Amino acid sequence: MSEKLNTEAGEKYRFSEQAIHYLGKPLESLTDREMRIFKRLVERQTISRNVNAAFDDKLTIGQRLADNVAQFGGSWTFILIFAVVLVLWVGLNSLAASKAFDPYPYIFLNLILSMLAAVQAPVIMMSQNRQAAKDRMDAGHDYEINLKAEIEILALHDKFDKVIPTDLSALIEKQQQQIDLLSKLVMEQKS
């Protein structure tokens, strides 16, 4: 039990040192997001995920409906259908003259258009707010991936910095041995 506590304390100390080294601040001052990224880094876990799928899974039926209405309301299909309906409305009521259900100046048409605009505008705004939230979630995820990648690159640099002097020393030592052997061979041939 004591050995396990010592191991955990040692790992926490190492974890704390790495936080200071790579992020420039102590472990205690890391945000939850930074702590989560750092933990996944140490445990060699990926942090990539499909943010869009996670976001879409949380949408309510009303939110999905609002998104669909906003998507349809901002399409050429809607504009063309709406134009055809307006032309038919005006045309039928103009031709029917005295028997028209909405004679010129088309007051009922104005009422319907006003109600459509009054309902459609908030629905589109709800959809835009959700898209903005999705974009913030996406940006946060990008930040997490970039931070993890940056820390991993710094760690690789540290590893290279430790390996290069060791390998270089070994290489110089082998080269000196070869020079000594060549010098010995040259001396033997001269004699």
PDB file of C-alpha atoms in Angstrom:
ATOM      1  CA  MET A   1       0.000   0.000   0.000  1.00  0.00           C
ATOM      2  CA  SER A   2       2.829   2.372   0.925  1.00  0.00           C
ATOM      3  CA  GLU A   3       4.595   1.593  -2.346  1.00  0.00           C
ATOM      4  CA  LYS A   4       1.459   2.506  -4.301  1.00  0.00           C
ATOM      5  CA  LEU A   5       1.210   5.857  -2.477  1.00  0.00           C
ATOM      6  CA  ASN A   6       4.884   6.563  -3.187  1.00  0.00           C
ATOM      7  CA  THR A   7       4.351   5.745  -6.867  1.00  0.00           C
ATOM      8  CA  GLU A   8       1.307   8.021  -7.063  1.00  0.00           C
ATOM      9  CA  ALA A   9       3.152  10.842  -5.281  1.00  0.00           C
ATOM     10  CA  GLY A  10       6.134  10.444  -7.615  1.00  0.00           C
ATOM     11  CA  GLU A  11       3.898  10.456 -10.662  1.00  0.00           C
ATOM     12  CA  LYS A  12       2.051  13.543  -9.427  1.00  0.00           C
ATOM     13  CA  TYR A  13       5.391  15.298  -8.873  1.00  0.00           C
ATOM     14  CA  ARG A  14       6.566  14.328 -12.382  1.00  0.00           C
ATOM     15  CA  PHE A  15       3.208  15.405 -13.781  1.00  0.00           C
ATOM     16  CA  SER A  16       3.558  18.740 -11.968  1.00  0.00           C
ATOM     17  CA  GLU A  17       7.083  19.264 -13.298  1.00  0.00           C
ATOM     18  CA  GLN A  18       5.929  18.540 -16.845  1.00  0.00           C
ATOM     19  CA  ALA A  19       3.053  21.015 -16.492  1.00  0.00           C
ATOM     20  CA  ILE A  20       5.487  23.733 -15.471  1.00  0.00           C
ATOM     21  CA  HIS A  21       7.957  22.755 -18.204  1.00  0.00           C
ATOM     22  CA  TYR A  22       5.495  22.518 -21.107  1.00  0.00           C
ATOM     23  CA  LEU A  23       2.688  24.892 -20.127  1.00  0.00           C
ATOM     24  CA  GLY A  24       4.635  27.347 -18.000  1.00  0.00           C
ATOM     25  CA  LYS A  25       2.348  27.096 -14.995  1.00  0.00           C
ATOM     26  CA  PRO A  26       1.929  24.796 -12.003  1.00  0.00           C
ATOM     27  CA  LEU A  27      -0.434  21.844 -12.049  1.00  0.00           C
ATOM     28  CA  GLU A  28      -2.807  23.517  -9.578  1.00  0.00           C
ATOM     29  CA  SER A  29      -3.409  26.491 -11.870  1.00  0.00           C
ATOM     30  CA  LEU A  30      -4.293  24.459 -14.969  1.00  0.00           C
ATOM     31  CA  THR A  31      -7.846  24.851 -16.226  1.00  0.00           C
ATOM     32  CA  ASP A  32     -10.057  21.768 -16.382  1.00  0.00           C
ATOM     33  CA  ARG A  33      -9.554  21.644 -20.140  1.00  0.00           C
ATOM     34  CA  GLU A  34      -5.752  21.875 -19.857  1.00  0.00           C
ATOM     35  CA  MET A  35      -5.760  19.242 -17.105  1.00  0.00           C
ATOM     36  CA  ARG A  36      -7.857  16.901 -19.259  1.00  0.00           C
ATOM     37  CA  ILE A  37      -5.508  17.424 -22.241  1.00  0.00           C
ATOM     38  CA  PHE A  38      -2.412  16.916 -20.124  1.00  0.00           C
ATOM     39  CA  LYS A  39      -3.825  13.744 -18.558  1.00  0.00           C
ATOM     40  CA  ARG A  40      -4.643  12.302 -21.977  1.00  0.00           C
ATOM     41  CA  LEU A  41      -1.167  13.243 -23.164  1.00  0.00           C
ATOM     42  CA  VAL A  42       0.528  11.443 -20.289  1.00  0.00           C
ATOM     43  CA  GLU A  43      -1.750   8.398 -20.743  1.00  0.00           C
ATOM     44  CA  ARG A  44      -1.062   8.448 -24.510  1.00  0.00           C
ATOM     45  CA  GLN A  45      -4.758   8.763 -25.403  1.00  0.00           C
ATOM     46  CA  THR A  46      -6.212  10.596 -28.376  1.00  0.00           C
ATOM     47  CA  ILE A  47      -8.412  13.631 -27.887  1.00  0.00           C
ATOM     48  CA  SER A  48      -9.863  13.775 -31.390  1.00  0.00           C
ATOM     49  CA  ARG A  49     -13.580  13.275 -31.611  1.00  0.00           C
ATOM     50  CA  ASN A  50     -16.400  14.164 -33.953  1.00  0.00           C
ATOM     51  CA  VAL A  51     -17.675  17.348 -32.315  1.00  0.00           C
ATOM     52  CA  ASN A  52     -20.515  17.718 -34.824  1.00  0.00           C
ATOM     53  CA  ALA A  53     -21.930  14.288 -33.992  1.00  0.00           C
ATOM     54  CA  ALA A  54     -21.658  14.967 -30.259  1.00  0.00           C
ATOM     55  CA  PHE A  55     -23.408  18.322 -30.694  1.00  0.00           C
ATOM     56  CA  ASP A  56     -26.142  16.919 -32.937  1.00  0.00           C
ATOM     57  CA  ASP A  57     -26.871  14.089 -30.503  1.00  0.00           C
ATOM     58  CA  LYS A  58     -27.819  16.648 -27.827  1.00  0.00           C
ATOM     59  CA  LEU A  59     -30.358  18.537 -29.969  1.00  0.00           C
ATOM     60  CA  THR A  60     -34.005  18.427 -28.945  1.00  0.00           C
ATOM     61  CA  ILE A  61     -36.829  17.867 -31.428  1.00  0.00           C
ATOM     62  CA  GLY A  62     -37.664  21.588 -31.353  1.00  0.00           C
ATOM     63  CA  GLN A  63     -34.065  22.537 -32.075  1.00  0.00           C
ATOM     64  CA  ARG A  64     -33.877  20.100 -34.978  1.00  0.00           C
ATOM     65  CA  LEU A  65     -37.157  21.491 -36.325  1.00  0.00           C
ATOM     66  CA  ALA A  66     -35.846  25.071 -36.020  1.00  0.00           C
ATOM     67  CA  ASP A  67     -32.673  24.091 -37.899  1.00  0.00           C
ATOM     68  CA  ASN A  68     -34.701  22.442 -40.665  1.00  0.00           C
ATOM     69  CA  VAL A  69     -37.032  25.456 -40.954  1.00  0.00           C
ATOM     70  CA  ALA A  70     -34.032  27.813 -41.092  1.00  0.00           C
ATOM     71  CA  GLN A  71     -32.339  25.617 -43.670  1.00  0.00           C
ATOM     72  CA  PHE A  72     -35.461  25.485 -45.852  1.00  0.00           C
ATOM     73  CA  GLY A  73     -36.253  29.198 -45.301  1.00  0.00           C
ATOM     74  CA  GLY A  74     -32.804  30.131 -46.593  1.00  0.00           C
ATOM     75  CA  SER A  75     -32.954  28.021 -49.732  1.00  0.00           C
ATOM     76  CA  TRP A  76     -33.728  28.783 -53.367  1.00  0.00           C
ATOM     77  CA  THR A  77     -36.494  26.187 -53.188  1.00  0.00           C
ATOM     78  CA  PHE A  78     -38.291  28.299 -50.573  1.00  0.00           C
ATOM     79  CA  ILE A  79     -37.765  31.501 -52.548  1.00  0.00           C
ATOM     80  CA  LEU A  80     -39.106  29.961 -55.760  1.00  0.00           C
ATOM     81  CA  ILE A  81     -42.116  28.329 -54.061  1.00  0.00           C
ATOM     82  CA  PHE A  82     -42.839  31.574 -52.226  1.00  0.00           C
ATOM     83  CA  ALA A  83     -42.594  33.583 -55.464  1.00  0.00           C
ATOM     84  CA  VAL A  84     -45.000  31.181 -57.226  1.00  0.00           C
ATOM     85  CA  VAL A  85     -47.482  31.377 -54.329  1.00  0.00           C
ATOM     86  CA  LEU A  86     -47.329  35.199 -54.336  1.00  0.00           C
ATOM     87  CA  VAL A  87     -47.829  35.389 -58.117  1.00  0.00           C
ATOM     88  CA  LEU A  88     -50.769  32.951 -57.926  1.00  0.00           C
ATOM     89  CA  TRP A  89     -52.300  34.843 -54.986  1.00  0.00           C
ATOM     90  CA  VAL A  90     -52.063  38.209 -56.698  1.00  0.00           C
ATOM     91  CA  GLY A  91     -53.088  36.774 -60.073  1.00  0.00           C
ATOM     92  CA  LEU A  92     -56.163  34.895 -58.799  1.00  0.00           C
ATOM     93  CA  ASN A  93     -57.334  37.806 -56.681  1.00  0.00           C
ATOM     94  CA  SER A  94     -56.806  40.284 -59.527  1.00  0.00           C
ATOM     95  CA  LEU A  95     -58.699  38.125 -62.033  1.00  0.00           C
ATOM     96  CA  ALA A  96     -61.562  37.414 -59.642  1.00  0.00           C
ATOM     97  CA  ALA A  97     -62.005  41.185 -59.099  1.00  0.00           C
ATOM     98  CA  SER A  98     -65.444  41.405 -57.384  1.00  0.00           C
ATOM     99  CA  LYS A  99     -65.432  37.815 -56.065  1.00  0.00           C
ATOM    100  CA  ALA A 100     -61.814  37.892 -54.815  1.00  0.00           C
ATOM    101  CA  PHE A 101     -61.236  36.506 -51.291  1.00  0.00           C
ATOM    102  CA  ASP A 102     -58.452  39.108 -50.822  1.00  0.00           C
ATOM    103  CA  PRO A 103     -59.061  42.033 -53.179  1.00  0.00           C
ATOM    104  CA  TYR A 104     -56.493  44.700 -53.986  1.00  0.00           C
ATOM    105  CA  PRO A 105     -54.554  46.050 -51.820  1.00  0.00           C
ATOM    106  CA  TYR A 106     -54.233  42.406 -50.589  1.00  0.00           C
ATOM    107  CA  ILE A 107     -54.570  43.101 -46.863  1.00  0.00           C
ATOM    108  CA  PHE A 108     -54.904  39.387 -45.982  1.00  0.00           C
ATOM    109  CA  LEU A 109     -51.706  38.661 -47.949  1.00  0.00           C
ATOM    110  CA  ASN A 110     -49.902  41.395 -45.989  1.00  0.00           C
ATOM    111  CA  LEU A 111     -51.151  39.842 -42.735  1.00  0.00           C
ATOM    112  CA  ILE A 112     -49.881  36.386 -43.730  1.00  0.00           C
ATOM    113  CA  LEU A 113     -46.510  37.786 -44.838  1.00  0.00           C
ATOM    114  CA  SER A 114     -46.143  39.686 -41.560  1.00  0.00           C
ATOM    115  CA  MET A 115     -46.975  36.583 -39.511  1.00  0.00           C
ATOM    116  CA  LEU A 116     -44.554  34.488 -41.556  1.00  0.00           C
ATOM    117  CA  ALA A 117     -41.777  37.028 -40.986  1.00  0.00           C
ATOM    118  CA  ALA A 118     -42.632  37.259 -37.270  1.00  0.00           C
ATOM    119  CA  VAL A 119     -42.306  33.484 -36.859  1.00  0.00           C
ATOM    120  CA  GLN A 120     -39.475  32.847 -39.282  1.00  0.00           C
ATOM    121  CA  ALA A 121     -37.066  35.468 -37.897  1.00  0.00           C
ATOM    122  CA  PRO A 122     -36.832  34.062 -34.331  1.00  0.00           C
ATOM    123  CA  VAL A 123     -36.568  30.503 -35.675  1.00  0.00           C
ATOM    124  CA  ILE A 124     -33.652  31.521 -37.896  1.00  0.00           C
ATOM    125  CA  MET A 125     -32.033  33.365 -34.971  1.00  0.00           C
ATOM    126  CA  MET A 126     -32.369  30.255 -32.767  1.00  0.00           C
ATOM    127  CA  SER A 127     -30.677  28.221 -35.468  1.00  0.00           C
ATOM    128  CA  GLN A 128     -27.898  30.805 -35.827  1.00  0.00           C
ATOM    129  CA  ASN A 129     -27.334  30.837 -32.054  1.00  0.00           C
ATOM    130  CA  ARG A 130     -27.012  27.060 -32.089  1.00  0.00           C
ATOM    131  CA  GLN A 131     -24.591  27.252 -35.012  1.00  0.00           C
ATOM    132  CA  ALA A 132     -22.530  29.798 -33.075  1.00  0.00           C
ATOM    133  CA  ALA A 133     -22.485  27.429 -30.070  1.00  0.00           C
ATOM    134  CA  LYS A 134     -21.411  24.613 -32.375  1.00  0.00           C
ATOM    135  CA  ASP A 135     -18.643  26.810 -33.796  1.00  0.00           C
ATOM    136  CA  ARG A 136     -17.438  27.643 -30.256  1.00  0.00           C
ATOM    137  CA  MET A 137     -17.415  23.934 -29.417  1.00  0.00           C
ATOM    138  CA  ASP A 138     -15.475  23.239 -32.606  1.00  0.00           C
ATOM    139  CA  ALA A 139     -12.964  25.997 -31.829  1.00  0.00           C
ATOM    140  CA  GLY A 140     -12.510  24.629 -28.300  1.00  0.00           C
ATOM    141  CA  HIS A 141     -11.838  21.172 -29.693  1.00  0.00           C
ATOM    142  CA  ASP A 142      -9.331  22.614 -32.169  1.00  0.00           C
ATOM    143  CA  TYR A 143      -7.608  24.377 -29.263  1.00  0.00           C
ATOM    144  CA  GLU A 144      -7.356  21.089 -27.342  1.00  0.00           C
ATOM    145  CA  ILE A 145      -5.844  19.256 -30.303  1.00  0.00           C
ATOM    146  CA  ASN A 146      -3.415  22.092 -31.025  1.00  0.00           C
ATOM    147  CA  LEU A 147      -2.320  22.298 -27.384  1.00  0.00           C
ATOM    148  CA  LYS A 148      -1.749  18.542 -27.192  1.00  0.00           C
ATOM    149  CA  ALA A 149       0.191  18.590 -30.471  1.00  0.00           C
ATOM    150  CA  GLU A 150       2.311  21.499 -29.266  1.00  0.00           C
ATOM    151  CA  ILE A 151       3.135  19.721 -26.005  1.00  0.00           C
ATOM    152  CA  GLU A 152       4.001  16.518 -27.858  1.00  0.00           C
ATOM    153  CA  ILE A 153       6.297  18.438 -30.212  1.00  0.00           C
ATOM    154  CA  LEU A 154       8.033  20.038 -27.230  1.00  0.00           C
ATOM    155  CA  ALA A 155       8.421  16.590 -25.658  1.00  0.00           C
ATOM    156  CA  LEU A 156       9.959  15.260 -28.881  1.00  0.00           C
ATOM    157  CA  HIS A 157      12.402  18.155 -28.920  1.00  0.00           C
ATOM    158  CA  ASP A 158      13.360  17.307 -25.336  1.00  0.00           C
ATOM    159  CA  LYS A 159      13.940  13.666 -26.286  1.00  0.00           C
ATOM    160  CA  PHE A 160      16.087  14.653 -29.252  1.00  0.00           C
ATOM    161  CA  ASP A 161      18.050  17.050 -27.079  1.00  0.00           C
ATOM    162  CA  LYS A 162      18.811  14.175 -24.672  1.00  0.00           C
ATOM    163  CA  VAL A 163      19.609  11.612 -27.373  1.00  0.00           C
ATOM    164  CA  ILE A 164      21.819  13.706 -29.656  1.00  0.00           C
ATOM    165  CA  PRO A 165      24.691  14.395 -27.180  1.00  0.00           C
ATOM    166  CA  THR A 166      24.783  10.718 -26.143  1.00  0.00           C
ATOM    167  CA  ASP A 167      24.828   9.465 -29.726  1.00  0.00           C
ATOM    168  CA  LEU A 168      27.317  12.113 -30.740  1.00  0.00           C
ATOM    169  CA  SER A 169      29.692  11.093 -27.944  1.00  0.00           C
ATOM    170  CA  ALA A 170      29.442   7.435 -28.950  1.00  0.00           C
ATOM    171  CA  LEU A 171      30.025   8.338 -32.594  1.00  0.00           C
ATOM    172  CA  ILE A 172      33.110  10.418 -31.749  1.00  0.00           C
ATOM    173  CA  GLU A 173      34.450   7.589 -29.583  1.00  0.00           C
ATOM    174  CA  LYS A 174      34.030   5.036 -32.412  1.00  0.00           C
ATOM    175  CA  GLN A 175      35.619   7.411 -34.851  1.00  0.00           C
ATOM    176  CA  GLN A 176      38.617   7.828 -32.533  1.00  0.00           C
ATOM    177  CA  GLN A 177      38.945   4.038 -32.292  1.00  0.00           C
ATOM    178  CA  GLN A 178      38.946   3.777 -36.077  1.00  0.00           C
ATOM    179  CA  ILE A 179      41.561   6.514 -36.377  1.00  0.00           C
ATOM    180  CA  ASP A 180      43.711   4.704 -33.814  1.00  0.00           C
ATOM    181  CA  LEU A 181      43.359   1.437 -35.768  1.00  0.00           C
ATOM    182  CA  LEU A 182      44.224   3.147 -39.045  1.00  0.00           C
ATOM    183  CA  SER A 183      47.198   4.859 -37.449  1.00  0.00           C
ATOM    184  CA  LYS A 184      48.390   1.498 -36.114  1.00  0.00           C
ATOM    185  CA  LEU A 185      48.001  -0.121 -39.544  1.00  0.00           C
ATOM    186  CA  VAL A 186      49.898   2.698 -41.228  1.00  0.00           C
ATOM    187  CA  MET A 187      52.711   2.390 -38.655  1.00  0.00           C
ATOM    188  CA  GLU A 188      52.918  -1.354 -39.181  1.00  0.00           C
ATOM    189  CA  GLN A 189      53.140  -0.954 -42.947  1.00  0.00           C
ATOM    190  CA  LYS A 190      55.940   1.590 -42.651  1.00  0.00           C
ATOM    191  CA  SER A 191      57.984  -0.722 -40.541  1.00  0.00           C
TER     192      SER A 191
END
